[in-house]
């Protein structure tokens, strides 16, 4: 590349350097394509479009990532509901109180059933009474029995 420093290092005078540089500039300009300015403008337009499309792509990627995250959260929530439903069904089949369904542990249905069987051994049904445990009332009318109980509670009864 020809520049002023090179020419000065050759010992040329300033006036000669100016003439050489002017002639060199004409040569460079003549070698430049005729549509150089059009190409330069087209390049700037294309760079602007690429930048705009990159921005659109980034926004779309962010939206996709957010939707993917939401989908993952919803899938976890559905899985939780499925497990809760399975636990409730197994607890019911094992005769456990529904409140204990959440206490069952296991990764699959067989493990949950095994855990429910262990739990159910602690919840054996109480034997039914062989005779009525309620005292028989004095009268035939249930209202009389209730009146007697209220009198006893109030301290005005027998």
mmCIF file of C-alpha atoms in Angstrom:
data_model
loop_
_atom_site.group_PDB
_atom_site.id
_atom_site.type_symbol
_atom_site.label_atom_id
_atom_site.label_comp_id
_atom_site.label_asym_id
_atom_site.label_seq_id
_atom_site.Cartn_x
_atom_site.Cartn_y
_atom_site.Cartn_z
ATOM 1 C CA UNK A 1 0.000 0.000 0.000
ATOM 2 C CA UNK A 2 1.337 3.390 -0.949
ATOM 3 C CA UNK A 3 1.128 6.133 1.629
ATOM 4 C CA UNK A 4 2.812 9.458 2.393
ATOM 5 C CA UNK A 5 5.241 8.024 4.950
ATOM 6 C CA UNK A 6 6.577 5.558 2.420
ATOM 7 C CA UNK A 7 7.129 8.296 -0.131
ATOM 8 C CA UNK A 8 8.743 10.574 2.461
ATOM 9 C CA UNK A 9 11.111 7.746 3.431
ATOM 10 C CA UNK A 10 12.249 7.666 -0.215
ATOM 11 C CA UNK A 11 13.308 11.296 0.138
ATOM 12 C CA UNK A 12 10.764 12.842 -2.234
ATOM 13 C CA UNK A 13 9.719 16.440 -1.812
ATOM 14 C CA UNK A 14 6.283 17.359 -0.502
ATOM 15 C CA UNK A 15 5.141 18.734 -3.890
ATOM 16 C CA UNK A 16 6.142 15.516 -5.672
ATOM 17 C CA UNK A 17 4.424 13.418 -2.987
ATOM 18 C CA UNK A 18 1.198 15.421 -3.442
ATOM 19 C CA UNK A 19 1.265 14.820 -7.216
ATOM 20 C CA UNK A 20 1.962 11.091 -6.806
ATOM 21 C CA UNK A 21 -0.859 10.760 -4.254
ATOM 22 C CA UNK A 22 -3.319 12.640 -6.495
ATOM 23 C CA UNK A 23 -2.462 10.391 -9.454
ATOM 24 C CA UNK A 24 -2.746 7.320 -7.255
ATOM 25 C CA UNK A 25 -6.193 8.512 -6.048
ATOM 26 C CA UNK A 26 -7.356 8.785 -9.682
ATOM 27 C CA UNK A 27 -6.171 5.248 -10.351
ATOM 28 C CA UNK A 28 -7.988 3.927 -7.294
ATOM 29 C CA UNK A 29 -11.169 5.768 -8.287
ATOM 30 C CA UNK A 30 -10.947 4.417 -11.855
ATOM 31 C CA UNK A 31 -10.562 0.861 -10.542
ATOM 32 C CA UNK A 32 -13.667 1.230 -8.338
ATOM 33 C CA UNK A 33 -16.780 -0.412 -9.886
ATOM 34 C CA UNK A 34 -19.305 2.024 -11.320
ATOM 35 C CA UNK A 35 -22.050 0.714 -9.051
ATOM 36 C CA UNK A 36 -19.890 0.925 -5.891
ATOM 37 C CA UNK A 37 -22.223 3.392 -4.155
ATOM 38 C CA UNK A 38 -25.255 1.220 -4.991
ATOM 39 C CA UNK A 39 -23.493 -1.835 -3.632
ATOM 40 C CA UNK A 40 -22.507 0.035 -0.481
ATOM 41 C CA UNK A 41 -26.135 1.148 0.028
ATOM 42 C CA UNK A 42 -27.440 -2.395 -0.607
ATOM 43 C CA UNK A 43 -24.931 -3.755 1.917
ATOM 44 C CA UNK A 44 -26.141 -1.301 4.563
ATOM 45 C CA UNK A 45 -29.763 -2.239 3.846
ATOM 46 C CA UNK A 46 -28.997 -5.951 4.125
ATOM 47 C CA UNK A 47 -27.083 -5.465 7.373
ATOM 48 C CA UNK A 48 -30.059 -3.563 8.776
ATOM 49 C CA UNK A 49 -32.424 -6.358 7.743
ATOM 50 C CA UNK A 50 -30.156 -9.000 9.293
ATOM 51 C CA UNK A 51 -30.070 -7.033 12.551
ATOM 52 C CA UNK A 52 -33.862 -6.690 12.542
ATOM 53 C CA UNK A 53 -34.355 -10.407 11.816
ATOM 54 C CA UNK A 54 -31.912 -11.321 14.584
ATOM 55 C CA UNK A 55 -33.986 -9.224 16.977
ATOM 56 C CA UNK A 56 -37.169 -10.975 15.829
ATOM 57 C CA UNK A 57 -35.484 -14.358 16.198
ATOM 58 C CA UNK A 58 -34.303 -13.514 19.707
ATOM 59 C CA UNK A 59 -37.807 -12.416 20.715
ATOM 60 C CA UNK A 60 -39.311 -15.605 19.251
ATOM 61 C CA UNK A 61 -36.707 -17.708 21.063
ATOM 62 C CA UNK A 62 -37.481 -15.977 24.371
ATOM 63 C CA UNK A 63 -41.203 -16.599 23.852
ATOM 64 C CA UNK A 64 -40.535 -20.260 22.986
ATOM 65 C CA UNK A 65 -38.386 -20.687 26.093
ATOM 66 C CA UNK A 66 -41.106 -19.146 28.250
ATOM 67 C CA UNK A 67 -43.774 -21.397 26.737
ATOM 68 C CA UNK A 68 -41.544 -24.419 27.174
ATOM 69 C CA UNK A 69 -41.091 -23.535 30.831
ATOM 70 C CA UNK A 70 -44.844 -23.073 31.283
ATOM 71 C CA UNK A 71 -45.470 -26.416 29.590
ATOM 72 C CA UNK A 72 -43.003 -28.105 31.941
ATOM 73 C CA UNK A 73 -44.724 -26.568 34.970
ATOM 74 C CA UNK A 74 -48.145 -27.684 33.731
ATOM 75 C CA UNK A 75 -46.874 -31.215 33.069
ATOM 76 C CA UNK A 76 -45.517 -31.399 36.627
ATOM 77 C CA UNK A 77 -48.856 -30.156 37.953
ATOM 78 C CA UNK A 78 -50.809 -32.752 35.930
ATOM 79 C CA UNK A 79 -48.437 -35.491 37.123
ATOM 80 C CA UNK A 80 -49.061 -34.361 40.713
ATOM 81 C CA UNK A 81 -52.831 -34.544 40.192
ATOM 82 C CA UNK A 82 -52.500 -38.013 38.675
ATOM 83 C CA UNK A 83 -50.451 -39.230 41.639
ATOM 84 C CA UNK A 84 -52.921 -37.694 44.122
ATOM 85 C CA UNK A 85 -55.845 -39.364 42.333
ATOM 86 C CA UNK A 86 -54.030 -42.702 42.332
ATOM 87 C CA UNK A 87 -53.221 -42.371 46.053
ATOM 88 C CA UNK A 88 -56.851 -41.517 46.843
ATOM 89 C CA UNK A 89 -58.124 -44.501 44.850
ATOM 90 C CA UNK A 90 -55.652 -46.911 46.478
ATOM 91 C CA UNK A 91 -56.408 -45.565 49.969
ATOM 92 C CA UNK A 92 -60.122 -46.023 49.338
ATOM 93 C CA UNK A 93 -59.611 -49.593 48.094
ATOM 94 C CA UNK A 94 -57.482 -50.400 51.142
ATOM 95 C CA UNK A 95 -60.138 -49.041 53.508
ATOM 96 C CA UNK A 96 -57.980 -46.177 54.720
ATOM 97 C CA UNK A 97 -59.399 -42.804 55.681
ATOM 98 C CA UNK A 98 -59.081 -40.434 52.715
ATOM 99 C CA UNK A 99 -56.993 -38.038 54.855
ATOM 100 C CA UNK A 100 -54.223 -40.646 54.876
ATOM 101 C CA UNK A 101 -54.038 -40.916 51.076
ATOM 102 C CA UNK A 102 -51.432 -38.153 50.964
ATOM 103 C CA UNK A 103 -49.273 -40.111 53.434
ATOM 104 C CA UNK A 104 -48.843 -43.043 51.055
ATOM 105 C CA UNK A 105 -45.402 -43.265 49.464
ATOM 106 C CA UNK A 106 -44.111 -45.009 46.392
ATOM 107 C CA UNK A 107 -43.048 -44.397 42.819
ATOM 108 C CA UNK A 108 -45.678 -46.579 41.121
ATOM 109 C CA UNK A 109 -49.042 -48.188 41.732
ATOM 110 C CA UNK A 110 -47.617 -51.433 43.151
ATOM 111 C CA UNK A 111 -45.457 -49.593 45.691
ATOM 112 C CA UNK A 112 -48.405 -47.392 46.713
ATOM 113 C CA UNK A 113 -50.619 -50.475 47.167
ATOM 114 C CA UNK A 114 -47.972 -52.151 49.338
ATOM 115 C CA UNK A 115 -47.707 -49.026 51.485
ATOM 116 C CA UNK A 116 -51.512 -48.819 51.750
ATOM 117 C CA UNK A 117 -51.643 -52.444 52.954
ATOM 118 C CA UNK A 118 -49.128 -51.631 55.695
ATOM 119 C CA UNK A 119 -51.186 -48.619 56.740
ATOM 120 C CA UNK A 120 -54.474 -50.523 56.654
ATOM 121 C CA UNK A 121 -53.190 -52.993 59.244
ATOM 122 C CA UNK A 122 -53.322 -50.084 61.743
ATOM 123 C CA UNK A 123 -56.897 -49.236 60.807
ATOM 124 C CA UNK A 124 -58.753 -52.452 61.485
ATOM 125 C CA UNK A 125 -62.469 -51.772 61.739
ATOM 126 C CA UNK A 126 -63.883 -51.824 65.239
ATOM 127 C CA UNK A 127 -66.147 -54.800 65.881
ATOM 128 C CA UNK A 128 -69.835 -54.048 65.747
ATOM 129 C CA UNK A 129 -71.619 -54.030 69.128
ATOM 130 C CA UNK A 130 -73.640 -57.124 69.883
ATOM 131 C CA UNK A 131 -76.392 -55.228 71.635
ATOM 132 C CA UNK A 132 -77.548 -51.626 71.504
ATOM 133 C CA UNK A 133 -75.383 -49.297 73.538
ATOM 134 C CA UNK A 134 -77.989 -46.534 73.843
ATOM 135 C CA UNK A 135 -80.121 -46.565 76.981
ATOM 136 C CA UNK A 136 -83.729 -47.197 76.349
ATOM 137 C CA UNK A 137 -85.929 -44.188 76.771
ATOM 138 C CA UNK A 138 -88.814 -43.949 79.219
ATOM 139 C CA UNK A 139 -91.429 -43.087 76.730
ATOM 140 C CA UNK A 140 -92.329 -44.132 73.291
ATOM 141 C CA UNK A 141 -91.693 -40.650 72.006
ATOM 142 C CA UNK A 142 -88.131 -39.634 71.292
ATOM 143 C CA UNK A 143 -89.012 -36.042 72.273
ATOM 144 C CA UNK A 144 -89.525 -37.138 75.887
ATOM 145 C CA UNK A 145 -86.030 -38.606 75.981
ATOM 146 C CA UNK A 146 -84.579 -35.333 74.672
ATOM 147 C CA UNK A 147 -86.529 -33.303 77.268
ATOM 148 C CA UNK A 148 -85.187 -35.526 80.032
ATOM 149 C CA UNK A 149 -81.609 -35.036 78.798
ATOM 150 C CA UNK A 150 -82.065 -31.245 78.643
ATOM 151 C CA UNK A 151 -83.493 -31.200 82.172
ATOM 152 C CA UNK A 152 -80.514 -33.178 83.445
ATOM 153 C CA UNK A 153 -78.124 -30.781 81.733
ATOM 154 C CA UNK A 154 -79.898 -27.762 83.207
ATOM 155 C CA UNK A 155 -79.834 -29.343 86.640
ATOM 156 C CA UNK A 156 -83.616 -29.278 87.012
ATOM 157 C CA UNK A 157 -84.144 -32.949 86.331
ATOM 158 C CA UNK A 158 -83.863 -36.057 88.460
#
